[in-house]
Amino acid sequence: MKILAPAALAFLMLTACDSLRQTAAPMAPPPAPAARPIPGGQGVAAESFDRTTEAERREAMAPQAGGAALGTVTVALGAPAESGFWLRSSLVTTERPGRVELPGGRSLAVTLRPGEGAAQLSLAAYRALGLGLTDLPQVTVYGG
């Protein structure tokens, strides 16, 4: 009996320690959501959303001067389904012509559209400026 009591006590202590260790262990992350399959099993190329013509691109890329600097913003890719060369930002309150300029000097004529929150640049503008679709460049905005 004297031998069983310490053995039982040691067993209970080990069991208690094990349960404490299990509660102190970090929780497992939730399972990742199931990926939705892409219809047809293939991605859609950016070119299929950009409906601007080569002539429209050349016109938008033509050197331009003038216009008051409205500010510098970091832009993200806007809605790919909205065609044309545009910038949506809080720098303007009404739609009007303007241009955006990258730090390296490349510029593009765009339609300035009012917006809230993060500035967005159209897919056609991203492509004309040679930007990657995940780039978040800073542009200087000029209004006419």
PDB file of C-alpha atoms in Angstrom:
ATOM      1  CA  MET A   1       0.000   0.000   0.000  1.00  0.00           C
ATOM      2  CA  LYS A   2       2.859   2.332   0.826  1.00  0.00           C
ATOM      3  CA  ILE A   3       4.321   1.636  -2.622  1.00  0.00           C
ATOM      4  CA  LEU A   4       1.032   2.093  -4.473  1.00  0.00           C
ATOM      5  CA  ALA A   5       0.296   5.536  -3.021  1.00  0.00           C
ATOM      6  CA  PRO A   6       3.492   7.185  -4.377  1.00  0.00           C
ATOM      7  CA  ALA A   7       3.037   5.401  -7.739  1.00  0.00           C
ATOM      8  CA  ALA A   8      -0.555   6.600  -7.988  1.00  0.00           C
ATOM      9  CA  LEU A   9       0.524  10.115  -7.021  1.00  0.00           C
ATOM     10  CA  ALA A  10       3.277  10.092  -9.682  1.00  0.00           C
ATOM     11  CA  PHE A  11       0.791   8.848 -12.278  1.00  0.00           C
ATOM     12  CA  LEU A  12      -1.673  11.650 -11.442  1.00  0.00           C
ATOM     13  CA  MET A  13       1.108  14.260 -11.587  1.00  0.00           C
ATOM     14  CA  LEU A  14       2.261  13.031 -15.003  1.00  0.00           C
ATOM     15  CA  THR A  15      -1.294  13.026 -16.287  1.00  0.00           C
ATOM     16  CA  ALA A  16      -1.808  16.585 -15.034  1.00  0.00           C
ATOM     17  CA  CYS A  17       1.450  17.745 -16.647  1.00  0.00           C
ATOM     18  CA  ASP A  18       0.474  16.138 -19.941  1.00  0.00           C
ATOM     19  CA  SER A  19      -2.912  17.851 -19.943  1.00  0.00           C
ATOM     20  CA  LEU A  20      -1.256  21.207 -19.159  1.00  0.00           C
ATOM     21  CA  ARG A  21       1.192  20.692 -22.024  1.00  0.00           C
ATOM     22  CA  GLN A  22      -1.684  19.973 -24.399  1.00  0.00           C
ATOM     23  CA  THR A  23      -3.559  23.136 -23.440  1.00  0.00           C
ATOM     24  CA  ALA A  24      -0.400  25.257 -23.802  1.00  0.00           C
ATOM     25  CA  ALA A  25       0.265  23.933 -27.305  1.00  0.00           C
ATOM     26  CA  PRO A  26      -0.597  26.415 -30.081  1.00  0.00           C
ATOM     27  CA  MET A  27      -3.856  25.934 -31.867  1.00  0.00           C
ATOM     28  CA  ALA A  28      -3.690  24.551 -35.374  1.00  0.00           C
ATOM     29  CA  PRO A  29      -4.521  27.063 -38.132  1.00  0.00           C
ATOM     30  CA  PRO A  30      -7.948  26.769 -39.708  1.00  0.00           C
ATOM     31  CA  PRO A  31      -8.066  24.756 -42.895  1.00  0.00           C
ATOM     32  CA  ALA A  32      -7.489  26.710 -46.079  1.00  0.00           C
ATOM     33  CA  PRO A  33     -10.611  27.397 -48.142  1.00  0.00           C
ATOM     34  CA  ALA A  34     -11.018  25.157 -51.132  1.00  0.00           C
ATOM     35  CA  ALA A  35      -9.830  26.803 -54.318  1.00  0.00           C
ATOM     36  CA  ARG A  36     -12.494  27.412 -56.895  1.00  0.00           C
ATOM     37  CA  PRO A  37     -11.675  25.868 -60.243  1.00  0.00           C
ATOM     38  CA  ILE A  38     -11.179  28.183 -63.180  1.00  0.00           C
ATOM     39  CA  PRO A  39     -13.781  27.557 -65.880  1.00  0.00           C
ATOM     40  CA  GLY A  40     -12.125  25.755 -68.767  1.00  0.00           C
ATOM     41  CA  GLY A  41      -9.049  25.086 -66.636  1.00  0.00           C
ATOM     42  CA  GLN A  42      -7.147  28.103 -67.995  1.00  0.00           C
ATOM     43  CA  GLY A  43      -6.479  31.645 -66.790  1.00  0.00           C
ATOM     44  CA  VAL A  44      -7.577  34.711 -68.693  1.00  0.00           C
ATOM     45  CA  ALA A  45      -4.839  36.914 -70.154  1.00  0.00           C
ATOM     46  CA  ALA A  46      -4.802  40.636 -69.379  1.00  0.00           C
ATOM     47  CA  GLU A  47      -4.772  41.336 -73.107  1.00  0.00           C
ATOM     48  CA  SER A  48      -8.286  39.959 -73.429  1.00  0.00           C
ATOM     49  CA  PHE A  49      -9.599  42.711 -71.098  1.00  0.00           C
ATOM     50  CA  ASP A  50      -7.651  45.565 -72.701  1.00  0.00           C
ATOM     51  CA  ARG A  51      -9.802  46.653 -75.636  1.00  0.00           C
ATOM     52  CA  THR A  52      -7.805  49.754 -76.565  1.00  0.00           C
ATOM     53  CA  THR A  53      -6.369  49.956 -80.054  1.00  0.00           C
ATOM     54  CA  GLU A  54      -2.745  50.548 -80.989  1.00  0.00           C
ATOM     55  CA  ALA A  55      -3.718  54.012 -82.286  1.00  0.00           C
ATOM     56  CA  GLU A  56      -5.361  54.866 -78.935  1.00  0.00           C
ATOM     57  CA  ARG A  57      -2.217  53.741 -77.097  1.00  0.00           C
ATOM     58  CA  ARG A  58       0.038  55.882 -79.298  1.00  0.00           C
ATOM     59  CA  GLU A  59      -2.216  58.909 -78.780  1.00  0.00           C
ATOM     60  CA  ALA A  60      -2.259  58.435 -75.002  1.00  0.00           C
ATOM     61  CA  MET A  61       1.531  57.984 -74.904  1.00  0.00           C
ATOM     62  CA  ALA A  62       2.229  61.105 -77.030  1.00  0.00           C
ATOM     63  CA  PRO A  63       4.393  63.621 -75.157  1.00  0.00           C
ATOM     64  CA  GLN A  64       2.282  66.119 -73.262  1.00  0.00           C
ATOM     65  CA  ALA A  65       3.123  69.193 -71.295  1.00  0.00           C
ATOM     66  CA  GLY A  66       1.177  71.451 -69.029  1.00  0.00           C
ATOM     67  CA  GLY A  67      -1.485  70.879 -66.518  1.00  0.00           C
ATOM     68  CA  ALA A  68      -1.189  71.652 -62.843  1.00  0.00           C
ATOM     69  CA  ALA A  69       0.332  69.010 -60.589  1.00  0.00           C
ATOM     70  CA  LEU A  70      -2.481  67.742 -58.380  1.00  0.00           C
ATOM     71  CA  GLY A  71      -0.387  65.428 -56.235  1.00  0.00           C
ATOM     72  CA  THR A  72       1.403  62.113 -56.062  1.00  0.00           C
ATOM     73  CA  VAL A  73      -0.455  58.888 -55.319  1.00  0.00           C
ATOM     74  CA  THR A  74       0.312  55.207 -55.147  1.00  0.00           C
ATOM     75  CA  VAL A  75      -1.906  53.387 -57.613  1.00  0.00           C
ATOM     76  CA  ALA A  76      -3.276  49.878 -57.781  1.00  0.00           C
ATOM     77  CA  LEU A  77      -4.807  48.110 -60.741  1.00  0.00           C
ATOM     78  CA  GLY A  78      -8.413  49.177 -61.248  1.00  0.00           C
ATOM     79  CA  ALA A  79     -11.325  47.094 -62.516  1.00  0.00           C
ATOM     80  CA  PRO A  80     -10.048  45.267 -65.623  1.00  0.00           C
ATOM     81  CA  ALA A  81     -13.488  45.299 -67.256  1.00  0.00           C
ATOM     82  CA  GLU A  82     -13.556  49.137 -67.336  1.00  0.00           C
ATOM     83  CA  SER A  83     -11.917  50.014 -70.644  1.00  0.00           C
ATOM     84  CA  GLY A  84      -9.891  53.065 -71.546  1.00  0.00           C
ATOM     85  CA  PHE A  85      -7.118  55.094 -69.976  1.00  0.00           C
ATOM     86  CA  TRP A  86      -8.266  56.434 -66.611  1.00  0.00           C
ATOM     87  CA  LEU A  87      -7.196  57.160 -63.042  1.00  0.00           C
ATOM     88  CA  ARG A  88      -9.706  57.098 -60.208  1.00  0.00           C
ATOM     89  CA  SER A  89      -8.595  59.040 -57.125  1.00  0.00           C
ATOM     90  CA  SER A  90      -9.676  61.514 -54.487  1.00  0.00           C
ATOM     91  CA  LEU A  91      -7.503  64.198 -56.102  1.00  0.00           C
ATOM     92  CA  VAL A  92     -10.411  65.277 -58.339  1.00  0.00           C
ATOM     93  CA  THR A  93     -14.092  65.842 -57.699  1.00  0.00           C
ATOM     94  CA  THR A  94     -15.276  65.837 -61.313  1.00  0.00           C
ATOM     95  CA  GLU A  95     -14.244  63.844 -64.366  1.00  0.00           C
ATOM     96  CA  ARG A  96     -11.727  65.673 -66.560  1.00  0.00           C
ATOM     97  CA  PRO A  97      -8.703  65.120 -68.784  1.00  0.00           C
ATOM     98  CA  GLY A  98      -5.292  64.754 -67.215  1.00  0.00           C
ATOM     99  CA  ARG A  99      -2.140  62.699 -67.240  1.00  0.00           C
ATOM    100  CA  VAL A 100      -0.061  60.548 -64.943  1.00  0.00           C
ATOM    101  CA  GLU A 101       3.717  60.459 -64.835  1.00  0.00           C
ATOM    102  CA  LEU A 102       6.003  57.775 -63.422  1.00  0.00           C
ATOM    103  CA  PRO A 103       9.173  58.782 -61.535  1.00  0.00           C
ATOM    104  CA  GLY A 104      11.262  57.790 -64.588  1.00  0.00           C
ATOM    105  CA  GLY A 105       9.435  60.330 -66.756  1.00  0.00           C
ATOM    106  CA  ARG A 106       7.062  58.065 -68.706  1.00  0.00           C
ATOM    107  CA  SER A 107       3.658  59.708 -68.862  1.00  0.00           C
ATOM    108  CA  LEU A 108       0.240  58.892 -70.185  1.00  0.00           C
ATOM    109  CA  ALA A 109      -2.900  60.893 -70.965  1.00  0.00           C
ATOM    110  CA  VAL A 110      -5.802  59.654 -68.857  1.00  0.00           C
ATOM    111  CA  THR A 111      -9.291  60.614 -67.858  1.00  0.00           C
ATOM    112  CA  LEU A 112      -9.247  61.651 -64.209  1.00  0.00           C
ATOM    113  CA  ARG A 113     -12.242  60.237 -62.372  1.00  0.00           C
ATOM    114  CA  PRO A 114     -13.308  61.080 -58.823  1.00  0.00           C
ATOM    115  CA  GLY A 115     -12.985  58.306 -56.285  1.00  0.00           C
ATOM    116  CA  GLU A 116     -12.506  57.468 -52.630  1.00  0.00           C
ATOM    117  CA  GLY A 117      -9.864  55.409 -50.914  1.00  0.00           C
ATOM    118  CA  ALA A 118      -6.890  53.992 -52.783  1.00  0.00           C
ATOM    119  CA  ALA A 119      -6.148  55.380 -56.238  1.00  0.00           C
ATOM    120  CA  GLN A 120      -6.787  52.997 -59.136  1.00  0.00           C
ATOM    121  CA  LEU A 121      -5.293  53.034 -62.610  1.00  0.00           C
ATOM    122  CA  SER A 122      -6.916  51.281 -65.564  1.00  0.00           C
ATOM    123  CA  LEU A 123      -5.578  48.064 -67.049  1.00  0.00           C
ATOM    124  CA  ALA A 124      -4.944  49.809 -70.385  1.00  0.00           C
ATOM    125  CA  ALA A 125      -2.880  52.478 -68.580  1.00  0.00           C
ATOM    126  CA  TYR A 126      -0.890  49.823 -66.686  1.00  0.00           C
ATOM    127  CA  ARG A 127      -0.084  48.057 -69.938  1.00  0.00           C
ATOM    128  CA  ALA A 128       0.771  51.263 -71.850  1.00  0.00           C
ATOM    129  CA  LEU A 129       3.174  52.309 -69.088  1.00  0.00           C
ATOM    130  CA  GLY A 130       4.797  48.859 -69.052  1.00  0.00           C
ATOM    131  CA  LEU A 131       3.810  48.120 -65.453  1.00  0.00           C
ATOM    132  CA  GLY A 132       3.358  44.657 -64.002  1.00  0.00           C
ATOM    133  CA  LEU A 133      -0.210  43.931 -62.953  1.00  0.00           C
ATOM    134  CA  THR A 134       0.829  43.552 -59.302  1.00  0.00           C
ATOM    135  CA  ASP A 135       2.981  46.715 -59.250  1.00  0.00           C
ATOM    136  CA  LEU A 136       1.953  49.536 -56.910  1.00  0.00           C
ATOM    137  CA  PRO A 137       3.778  52.503 -58.469  1.00  0.00           C
ATOM    138  CA  GLN A 138       3.715  56.113 -57.365  1.00  0.00           C
ATOM    139  CA  VAL A 139       2.505  58.494 -60.057  1.00  0.00           C
ATOM    140  CA  THR A 140       2.319  62.249 -60.206  1.00  0.00           C
ATOM    141  CA  VAL A 141      -1.114  63.373 -61.366  1.00  0.00           C
ATOM    142  CA  TYR A 142      -1.590  66.427 -63.571  1.00  0.00           C
ATOM    143  CA  GLY A 143      -4.952  68.005 -64.337  1.00  0.00           C
ATOM    144  CA  GLY A 144      -5.868  70.057 -67.362  1.00  0.00           C
TER     145      GLY A 144
END
